[in-house]
mmCIF file of C-alpha atoms and ligand atoms in Angstrom:
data_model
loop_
_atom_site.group_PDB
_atom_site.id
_atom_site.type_symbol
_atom_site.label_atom_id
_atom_site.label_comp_id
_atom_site.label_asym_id
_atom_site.label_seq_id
_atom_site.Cartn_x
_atom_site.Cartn_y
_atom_site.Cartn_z
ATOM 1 C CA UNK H 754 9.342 168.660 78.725
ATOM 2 C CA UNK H 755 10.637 165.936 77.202
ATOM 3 C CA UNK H 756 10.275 165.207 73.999
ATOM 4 C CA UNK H 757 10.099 169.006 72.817
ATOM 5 C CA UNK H 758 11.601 169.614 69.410
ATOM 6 C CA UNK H 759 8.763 168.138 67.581
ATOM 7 C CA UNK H 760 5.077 167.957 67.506
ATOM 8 C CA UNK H 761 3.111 167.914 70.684
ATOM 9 C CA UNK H 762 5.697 168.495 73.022
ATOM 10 C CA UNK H 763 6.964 171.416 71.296
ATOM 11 C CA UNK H 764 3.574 173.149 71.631
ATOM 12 C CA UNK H 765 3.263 171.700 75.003
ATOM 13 C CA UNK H 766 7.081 174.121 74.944
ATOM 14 C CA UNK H 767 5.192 176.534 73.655
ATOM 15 C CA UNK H 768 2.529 176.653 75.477
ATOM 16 C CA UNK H 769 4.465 176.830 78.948
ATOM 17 C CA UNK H 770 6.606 179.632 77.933
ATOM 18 C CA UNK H 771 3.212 181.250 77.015
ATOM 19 C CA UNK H 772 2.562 181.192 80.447
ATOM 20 C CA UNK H 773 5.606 182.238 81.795
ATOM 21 C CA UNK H 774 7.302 179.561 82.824
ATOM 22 C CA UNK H 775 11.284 178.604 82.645
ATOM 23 C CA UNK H 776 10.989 175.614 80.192
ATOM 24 C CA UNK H 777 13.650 173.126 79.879
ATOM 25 C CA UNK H 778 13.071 171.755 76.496
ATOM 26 C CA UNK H 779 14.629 167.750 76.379
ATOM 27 C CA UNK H 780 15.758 166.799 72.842
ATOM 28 C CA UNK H 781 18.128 164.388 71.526
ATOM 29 C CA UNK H 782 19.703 166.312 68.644
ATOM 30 C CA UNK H 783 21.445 169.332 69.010
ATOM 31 C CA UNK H 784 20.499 171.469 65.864
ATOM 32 C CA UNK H 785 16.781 170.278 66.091
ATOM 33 C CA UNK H 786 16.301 171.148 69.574
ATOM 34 C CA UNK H 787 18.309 174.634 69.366
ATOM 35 C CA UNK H 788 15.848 175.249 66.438
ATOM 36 C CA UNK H 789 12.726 174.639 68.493
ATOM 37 C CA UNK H 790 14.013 176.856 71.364
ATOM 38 C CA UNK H 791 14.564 179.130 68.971
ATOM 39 C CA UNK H 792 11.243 178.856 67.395
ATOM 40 C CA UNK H 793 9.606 179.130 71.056
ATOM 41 C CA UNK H 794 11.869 181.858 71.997
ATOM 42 C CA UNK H 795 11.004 183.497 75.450
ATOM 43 C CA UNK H 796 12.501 181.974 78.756
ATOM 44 C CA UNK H 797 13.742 178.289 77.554
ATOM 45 C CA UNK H 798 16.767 176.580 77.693
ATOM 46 C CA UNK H 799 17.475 173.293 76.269
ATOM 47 C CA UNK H 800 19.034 169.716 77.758
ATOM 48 C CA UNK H 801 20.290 166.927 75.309
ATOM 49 C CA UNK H 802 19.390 163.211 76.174
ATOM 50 C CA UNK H 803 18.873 160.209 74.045
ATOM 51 C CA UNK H 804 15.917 158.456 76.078
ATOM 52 C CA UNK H 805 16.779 155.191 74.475
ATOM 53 C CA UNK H 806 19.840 154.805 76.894
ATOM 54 C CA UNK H 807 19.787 154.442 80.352
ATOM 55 C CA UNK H 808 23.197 156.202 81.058
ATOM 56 C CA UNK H 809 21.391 158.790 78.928
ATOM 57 C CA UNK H 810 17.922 159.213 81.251
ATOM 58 C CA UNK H 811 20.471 158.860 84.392
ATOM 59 C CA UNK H 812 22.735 161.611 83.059
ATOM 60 C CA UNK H 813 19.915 163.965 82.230
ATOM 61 C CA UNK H 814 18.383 163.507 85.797
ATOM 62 C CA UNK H 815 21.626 164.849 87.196
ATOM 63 C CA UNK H 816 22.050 167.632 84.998
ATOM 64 C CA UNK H 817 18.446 168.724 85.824
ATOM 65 C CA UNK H 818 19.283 168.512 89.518
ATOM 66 C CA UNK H 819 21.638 170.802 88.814
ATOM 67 C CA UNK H 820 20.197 172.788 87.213
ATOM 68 C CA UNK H 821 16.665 173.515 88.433
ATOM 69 C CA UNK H 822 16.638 174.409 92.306
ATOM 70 C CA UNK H 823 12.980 173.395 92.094
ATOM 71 C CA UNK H 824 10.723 171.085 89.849
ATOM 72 C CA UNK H 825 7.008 172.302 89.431
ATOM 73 C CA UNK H 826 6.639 169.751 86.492
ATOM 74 C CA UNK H 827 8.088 167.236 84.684
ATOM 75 C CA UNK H 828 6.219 166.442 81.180
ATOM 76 C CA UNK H 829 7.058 163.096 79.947
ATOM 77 C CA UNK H 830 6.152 163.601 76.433
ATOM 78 C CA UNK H 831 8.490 161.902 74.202
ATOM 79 C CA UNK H 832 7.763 158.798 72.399
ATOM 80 C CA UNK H 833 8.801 156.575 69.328
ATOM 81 C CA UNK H 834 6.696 154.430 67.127
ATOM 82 C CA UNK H 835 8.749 151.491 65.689
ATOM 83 C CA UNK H 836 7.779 149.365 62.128
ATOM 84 C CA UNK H 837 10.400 146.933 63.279
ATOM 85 C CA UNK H 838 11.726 145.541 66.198
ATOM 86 C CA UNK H 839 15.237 147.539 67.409
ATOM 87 C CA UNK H 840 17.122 147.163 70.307
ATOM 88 C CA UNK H 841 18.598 149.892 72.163
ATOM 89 C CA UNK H 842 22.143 149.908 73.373
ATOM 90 C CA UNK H 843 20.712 148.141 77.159
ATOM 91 C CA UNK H 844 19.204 145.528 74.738
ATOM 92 C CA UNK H 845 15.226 146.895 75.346
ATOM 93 C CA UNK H 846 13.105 147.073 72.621
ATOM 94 C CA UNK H 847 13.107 150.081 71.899
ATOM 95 C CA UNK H 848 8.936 151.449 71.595
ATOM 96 C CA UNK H 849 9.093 149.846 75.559
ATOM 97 C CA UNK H 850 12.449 151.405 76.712
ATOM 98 C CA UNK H 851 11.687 155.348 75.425
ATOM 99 C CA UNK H 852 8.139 155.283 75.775
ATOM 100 C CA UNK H 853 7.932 153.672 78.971
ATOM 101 C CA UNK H 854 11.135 152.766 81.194
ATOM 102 C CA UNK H 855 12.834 156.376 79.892
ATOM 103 C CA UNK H 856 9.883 158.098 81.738
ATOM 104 C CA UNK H 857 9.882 155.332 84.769
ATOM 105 C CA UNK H 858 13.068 156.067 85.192
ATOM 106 C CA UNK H 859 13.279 160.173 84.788
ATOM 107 C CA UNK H 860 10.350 160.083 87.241
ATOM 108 C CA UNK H 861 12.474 158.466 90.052
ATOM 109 C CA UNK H 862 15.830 160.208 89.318
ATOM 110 C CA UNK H 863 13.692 163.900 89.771
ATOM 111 C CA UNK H 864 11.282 162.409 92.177
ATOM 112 C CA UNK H 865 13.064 163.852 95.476
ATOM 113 C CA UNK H 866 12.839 167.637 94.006
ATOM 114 C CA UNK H 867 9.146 167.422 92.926
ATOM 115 C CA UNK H 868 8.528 166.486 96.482
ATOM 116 C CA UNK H 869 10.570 169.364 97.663
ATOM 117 C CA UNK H 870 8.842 171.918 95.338
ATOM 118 C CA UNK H 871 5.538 171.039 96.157
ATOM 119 C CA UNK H 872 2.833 171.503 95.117
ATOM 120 C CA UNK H 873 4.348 169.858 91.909
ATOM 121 C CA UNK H 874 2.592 167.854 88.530
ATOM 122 C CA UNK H 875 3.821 165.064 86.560
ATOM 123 C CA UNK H 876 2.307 164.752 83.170
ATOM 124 C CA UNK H 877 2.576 161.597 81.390
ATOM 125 C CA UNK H 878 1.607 162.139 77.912
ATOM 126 C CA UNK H 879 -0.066 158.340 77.119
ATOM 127 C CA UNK H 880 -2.591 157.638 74.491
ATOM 128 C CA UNK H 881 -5.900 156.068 74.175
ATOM 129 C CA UNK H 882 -3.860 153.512 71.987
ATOM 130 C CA UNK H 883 -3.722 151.978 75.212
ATOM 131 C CA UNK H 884 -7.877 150.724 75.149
ATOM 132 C CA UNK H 885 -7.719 147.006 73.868
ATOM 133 C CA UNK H 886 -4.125 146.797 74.837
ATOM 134 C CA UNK H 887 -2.864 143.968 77.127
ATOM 135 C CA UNK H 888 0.775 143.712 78.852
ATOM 136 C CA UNK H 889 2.326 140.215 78.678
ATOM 137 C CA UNK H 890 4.686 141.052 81.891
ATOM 138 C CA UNK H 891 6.551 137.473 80.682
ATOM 139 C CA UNK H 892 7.213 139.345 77.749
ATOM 140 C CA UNK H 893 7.807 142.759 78.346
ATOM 141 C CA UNK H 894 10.373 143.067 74.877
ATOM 142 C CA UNK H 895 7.851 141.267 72.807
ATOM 143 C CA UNK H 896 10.953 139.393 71.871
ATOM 144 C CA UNK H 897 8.370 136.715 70.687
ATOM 145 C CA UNK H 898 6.041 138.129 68.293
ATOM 146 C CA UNK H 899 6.752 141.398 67.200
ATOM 147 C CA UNK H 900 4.063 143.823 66.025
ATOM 148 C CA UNK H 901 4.228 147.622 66.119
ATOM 149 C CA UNK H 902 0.727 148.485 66.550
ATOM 150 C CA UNK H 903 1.245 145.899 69.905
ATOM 151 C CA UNK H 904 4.728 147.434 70.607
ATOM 152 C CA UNK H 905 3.066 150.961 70.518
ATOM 153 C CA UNK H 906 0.059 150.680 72.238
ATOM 154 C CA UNK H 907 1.427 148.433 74.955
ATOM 155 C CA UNK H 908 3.797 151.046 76.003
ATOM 156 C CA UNK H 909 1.029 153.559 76.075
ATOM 157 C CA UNK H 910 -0.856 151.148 78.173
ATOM 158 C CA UNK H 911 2.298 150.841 80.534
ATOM 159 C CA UNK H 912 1.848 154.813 80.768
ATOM 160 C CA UNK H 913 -1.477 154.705 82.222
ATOM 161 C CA UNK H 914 -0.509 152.209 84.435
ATOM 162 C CA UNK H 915 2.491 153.388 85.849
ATOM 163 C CA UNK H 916 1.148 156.830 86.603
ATOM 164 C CA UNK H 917 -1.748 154.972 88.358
ATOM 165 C CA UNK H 918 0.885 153.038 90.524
ATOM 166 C CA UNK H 919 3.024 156.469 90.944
ATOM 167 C CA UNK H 920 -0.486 158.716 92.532
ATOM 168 C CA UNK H 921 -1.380 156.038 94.887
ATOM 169 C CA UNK H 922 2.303 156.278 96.106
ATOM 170 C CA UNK H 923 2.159 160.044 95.922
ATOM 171 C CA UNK H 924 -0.889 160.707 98.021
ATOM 172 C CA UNK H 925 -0.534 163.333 100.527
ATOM 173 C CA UNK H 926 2.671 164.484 99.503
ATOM 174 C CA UNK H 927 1.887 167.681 97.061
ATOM 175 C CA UNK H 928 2.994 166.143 94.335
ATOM 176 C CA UNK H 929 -0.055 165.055 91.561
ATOM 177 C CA UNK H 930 0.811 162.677 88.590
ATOM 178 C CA UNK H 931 -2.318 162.104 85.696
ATOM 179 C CA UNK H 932 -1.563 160.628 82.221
ATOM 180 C CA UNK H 933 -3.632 161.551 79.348
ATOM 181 C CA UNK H 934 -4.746 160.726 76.074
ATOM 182 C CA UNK H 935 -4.193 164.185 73.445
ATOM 183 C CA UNK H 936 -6.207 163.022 70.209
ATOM 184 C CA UNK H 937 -5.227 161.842 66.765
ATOM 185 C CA UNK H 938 -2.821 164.567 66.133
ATOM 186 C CA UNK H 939 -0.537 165.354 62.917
ATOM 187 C CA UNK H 940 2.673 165.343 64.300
ATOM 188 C CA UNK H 941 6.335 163.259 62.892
ATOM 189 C CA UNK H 942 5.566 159.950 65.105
ATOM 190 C CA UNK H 943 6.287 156.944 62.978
ATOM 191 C CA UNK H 944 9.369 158.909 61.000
ATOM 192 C CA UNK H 945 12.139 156.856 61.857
ATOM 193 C CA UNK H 946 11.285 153.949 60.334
ATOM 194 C CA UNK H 947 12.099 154.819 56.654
ATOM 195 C CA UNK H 948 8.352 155.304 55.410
ATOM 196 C CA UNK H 949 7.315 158.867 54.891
ATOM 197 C CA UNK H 950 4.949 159.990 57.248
ATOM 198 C CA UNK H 951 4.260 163.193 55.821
ATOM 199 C CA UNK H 952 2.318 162.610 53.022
ATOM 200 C CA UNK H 953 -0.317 160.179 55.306
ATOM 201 C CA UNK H 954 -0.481 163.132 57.806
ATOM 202 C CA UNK H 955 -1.185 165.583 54.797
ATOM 203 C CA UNK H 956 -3.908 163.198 53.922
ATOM 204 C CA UNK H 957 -5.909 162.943 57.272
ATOM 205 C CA UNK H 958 -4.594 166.103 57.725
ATOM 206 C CA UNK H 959 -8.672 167.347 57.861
ATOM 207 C CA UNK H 960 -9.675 164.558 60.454
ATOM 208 C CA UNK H 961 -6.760 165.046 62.773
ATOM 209 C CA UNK H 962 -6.039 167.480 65.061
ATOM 210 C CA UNK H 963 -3.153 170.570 65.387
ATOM 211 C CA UNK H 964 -0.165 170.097 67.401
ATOM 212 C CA UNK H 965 -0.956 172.685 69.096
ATOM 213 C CA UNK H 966 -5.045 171.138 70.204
ATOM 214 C CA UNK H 967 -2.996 167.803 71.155
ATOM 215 C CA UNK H 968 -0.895 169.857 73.778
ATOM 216 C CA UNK H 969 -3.895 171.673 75.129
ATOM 217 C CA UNK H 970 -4.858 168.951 77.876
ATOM 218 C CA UNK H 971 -1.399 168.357 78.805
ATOM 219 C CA UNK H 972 -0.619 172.424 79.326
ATOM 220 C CA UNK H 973 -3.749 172.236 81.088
ATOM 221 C CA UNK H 974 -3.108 169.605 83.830
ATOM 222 C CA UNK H 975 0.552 171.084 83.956
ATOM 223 C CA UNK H 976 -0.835 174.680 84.487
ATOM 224 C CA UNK H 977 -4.358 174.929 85.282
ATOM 225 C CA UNK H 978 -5.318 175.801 88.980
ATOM 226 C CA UNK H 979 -8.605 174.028 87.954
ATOM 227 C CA UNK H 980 -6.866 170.653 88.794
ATOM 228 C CA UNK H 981 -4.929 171.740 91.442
ATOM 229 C CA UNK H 982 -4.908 168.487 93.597
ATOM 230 C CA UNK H 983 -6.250 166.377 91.128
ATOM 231 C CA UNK H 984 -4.171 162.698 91.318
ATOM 232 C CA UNK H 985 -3.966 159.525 89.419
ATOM 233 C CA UNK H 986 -6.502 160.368 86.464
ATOM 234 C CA UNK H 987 -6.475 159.868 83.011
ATOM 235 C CA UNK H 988 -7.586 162.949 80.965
ATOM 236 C CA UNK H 989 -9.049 163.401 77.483
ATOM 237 C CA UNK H 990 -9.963 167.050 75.946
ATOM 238 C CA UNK H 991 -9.804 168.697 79.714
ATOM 239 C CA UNK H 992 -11.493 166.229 81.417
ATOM 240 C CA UNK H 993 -11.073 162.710 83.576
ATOM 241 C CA UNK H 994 -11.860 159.892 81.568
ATOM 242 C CA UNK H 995 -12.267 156.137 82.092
ATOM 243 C CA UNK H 996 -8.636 154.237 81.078
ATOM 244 C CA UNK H 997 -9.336 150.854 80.275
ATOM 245 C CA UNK H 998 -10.399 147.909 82.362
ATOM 246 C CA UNK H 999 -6.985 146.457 81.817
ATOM 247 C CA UNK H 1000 -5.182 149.468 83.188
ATOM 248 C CA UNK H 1001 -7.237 149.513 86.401
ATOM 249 C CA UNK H 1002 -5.669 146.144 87.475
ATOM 250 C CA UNK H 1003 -3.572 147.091 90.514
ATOM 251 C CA UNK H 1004 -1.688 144.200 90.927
ATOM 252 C CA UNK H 1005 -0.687 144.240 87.196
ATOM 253 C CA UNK H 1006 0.404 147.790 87.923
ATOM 254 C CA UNK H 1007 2.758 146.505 90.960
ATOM 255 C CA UNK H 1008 4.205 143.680 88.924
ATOM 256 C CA UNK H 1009 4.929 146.136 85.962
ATOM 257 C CA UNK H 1010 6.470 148.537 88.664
ATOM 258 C CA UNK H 1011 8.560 145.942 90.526
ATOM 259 C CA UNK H 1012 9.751 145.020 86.978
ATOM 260 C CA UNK H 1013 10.456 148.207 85.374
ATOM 261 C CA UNK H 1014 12.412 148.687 89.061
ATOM 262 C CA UNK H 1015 14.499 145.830 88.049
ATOM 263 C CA UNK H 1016 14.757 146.565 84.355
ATOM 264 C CA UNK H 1017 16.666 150.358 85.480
ATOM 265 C CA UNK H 1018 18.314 148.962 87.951
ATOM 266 C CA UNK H 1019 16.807 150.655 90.271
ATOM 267 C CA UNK H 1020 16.792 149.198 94.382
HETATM 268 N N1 NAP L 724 0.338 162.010 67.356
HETATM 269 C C1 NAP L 724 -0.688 161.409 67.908
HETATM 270 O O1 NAP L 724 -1.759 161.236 67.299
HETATM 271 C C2 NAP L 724 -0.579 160.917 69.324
HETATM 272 C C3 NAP L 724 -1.718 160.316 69.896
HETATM 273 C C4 NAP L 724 -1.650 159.865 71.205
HETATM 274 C C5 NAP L 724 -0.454 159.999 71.919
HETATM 275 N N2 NAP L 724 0.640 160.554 71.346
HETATM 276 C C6 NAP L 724 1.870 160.654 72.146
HETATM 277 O O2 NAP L 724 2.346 161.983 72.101
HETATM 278 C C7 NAP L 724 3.737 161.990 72.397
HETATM 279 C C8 NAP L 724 4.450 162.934 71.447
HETATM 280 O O3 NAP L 724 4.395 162.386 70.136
HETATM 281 P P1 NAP L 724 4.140 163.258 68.820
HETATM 282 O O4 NAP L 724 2.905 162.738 68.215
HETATM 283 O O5 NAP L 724 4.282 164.693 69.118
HETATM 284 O O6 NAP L 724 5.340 162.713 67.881
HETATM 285 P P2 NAP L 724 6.647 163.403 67.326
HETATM 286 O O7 NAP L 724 6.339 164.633 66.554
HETATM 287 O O8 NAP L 724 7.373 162.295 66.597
HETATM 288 O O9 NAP L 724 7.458 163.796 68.636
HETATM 289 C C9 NAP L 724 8.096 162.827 69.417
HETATM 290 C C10 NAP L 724 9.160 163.489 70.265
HETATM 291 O O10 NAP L 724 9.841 162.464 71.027
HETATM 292 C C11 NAP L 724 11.235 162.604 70.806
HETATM 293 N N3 NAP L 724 11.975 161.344 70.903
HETATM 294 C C12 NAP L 724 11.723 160.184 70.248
HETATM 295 N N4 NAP L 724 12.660 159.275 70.549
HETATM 296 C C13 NAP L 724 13.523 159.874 71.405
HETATM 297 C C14 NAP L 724 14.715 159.465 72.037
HETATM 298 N N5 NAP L 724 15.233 158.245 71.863
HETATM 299 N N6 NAP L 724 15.341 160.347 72.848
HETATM 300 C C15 NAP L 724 14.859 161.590 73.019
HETATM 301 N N7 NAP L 724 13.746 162.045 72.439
HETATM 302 C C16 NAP L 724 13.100 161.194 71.627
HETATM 303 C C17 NAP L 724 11.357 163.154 69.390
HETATM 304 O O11 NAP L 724 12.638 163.692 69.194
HETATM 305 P P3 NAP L 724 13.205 163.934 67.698
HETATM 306 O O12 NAP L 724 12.617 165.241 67.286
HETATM 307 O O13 NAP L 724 14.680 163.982 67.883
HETATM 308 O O14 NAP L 724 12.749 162.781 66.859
HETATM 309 C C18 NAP L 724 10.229 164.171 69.403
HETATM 310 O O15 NAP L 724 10.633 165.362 70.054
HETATM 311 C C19 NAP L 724 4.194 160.530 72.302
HETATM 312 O O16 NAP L 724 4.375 160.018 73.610
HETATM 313 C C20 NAP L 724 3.035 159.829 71.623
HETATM 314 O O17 NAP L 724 2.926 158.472 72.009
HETATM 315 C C21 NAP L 724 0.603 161.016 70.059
#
């Protein structure tokens, strides 16, 4: 689970363990993410990763070859929202490179033992953000006109598409991915950017949802024997949903692959 020392993905942590399953809980900061295995307790361990680095995605997807024999799922949870345009140390901005290319990546680095545990999930954790969104592939950084609500909800909308590109190429192979949208939820995305979150979360604290609701459809698709089988969906509260009519766009979602290929260096 990536993404696992705060907010949904730490319930999505919890909820695992719950279950009975070895979690590997991905963090970036030592102390935070030994906390939240601590908080979880039961049977997970923890890797260390900053997703904004390439070197960093490639080194975790080594160490969790190592590590785990077999794959059942990989949750691609984490994600940053950004006031301001940042680079990361490849030169991506940065909403584009953890959201998206961190989880594009991750996905092909692990790829060959999902296949070889089958049956096997991957979870992309997206967000209906992505409705109204549209992805300038010319402009992938939005290096022209910056905007974070754009930034945020263009990387959700690369997501949806990616895992839509990803089941068509995983069909008949045991291996399922679905992306899904978990609600409003009062979690710590948009810290970072030197703003207090808290108090706005404390706020629409009554009109949002738990950490713990938001990671109920995600422990669900990784989990449930309900959607055994089920491939390339998009998921809301439990249930397949309709994405948005930009997502569907198959040849947008080849041109996005092809150039997230290129952007990881990938053959
Ligand atoms: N909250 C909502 O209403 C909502 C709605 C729809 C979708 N989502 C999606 O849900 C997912 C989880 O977000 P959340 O709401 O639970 O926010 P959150 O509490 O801020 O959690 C985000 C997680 O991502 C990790 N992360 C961020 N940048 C990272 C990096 N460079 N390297 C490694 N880990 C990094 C964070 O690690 P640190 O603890 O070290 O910061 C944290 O564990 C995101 O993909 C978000 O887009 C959220």
């Amino acid at each position: 689970v990536t993404g696992a020392t705060s907010g949904i993905g730490l319930e999505i942590a919890r909820g695992l363990a719950g279950l009975g399953a070895r979690v590997i809980m991905v963090g970036r900061d030592p102390g935070k993410a030994a906390r939240a295995a601590e908080q979880v307790g039961g049977s997970v361990e923890v890797a260390l990763a900053d997703l904004s680095s390439l070197d960093a995605v490639r080194a975790l997807g080594a160490e969790l070859l190592e590590r785990c024999p077999r794959i059942d799922v990989l949750m691609s949870n984490a994600g940053v929202y950004r006031m301001r345009r940042r680079l990361t140390v490849d030169g991506f901005e940065e909403t584009f490179a953890v959201n998206h290319l961190a989880s594009f990546l991750l996905t092909h680095l692990l790829l060959d033992r999902l296949k070889a545990s089958a049956p096997a999930r991957i979870v992309m954790v997206a967000s209906g953000a992505h409705h109204g969104a549209v992805l300038d592939l010319d402009d992938l950084q939005l290096s022209r006109a910056y905007g974070h609500w754009k930034a945020y909800s263009r990387s959700k909308l690369a997501n949806v598409m990616f895992t839509y590109a990803l089941a068509r190429r995983l069909d008949g192979t045991g291996v399922t991915a679905n992306s899904l949208h978990p609600g409003f939820v009062a979690t710590h995305l948009g810290s970072g950017n030197h703003i207090p979150v808290r108090p706005f979360y404390w706020v629409i604290r009554p009109f949002v949802r738990s950490p713990r609701a938001g990671a109920r459809t995600a422990v669900y698709l990784a989990s449930s024997p309900e959607c055994e089988g089920e491939n390339g969906g998009y998921w809301f509260d439990e249930r397949r949903v309709s994405s948005s009519p930009f997502s569907l766009d198959e040849e947008l979602q080849e041109r996005l692959w092809a150039e997230s290929e290129a952007l990881v260096g990938l053959p």
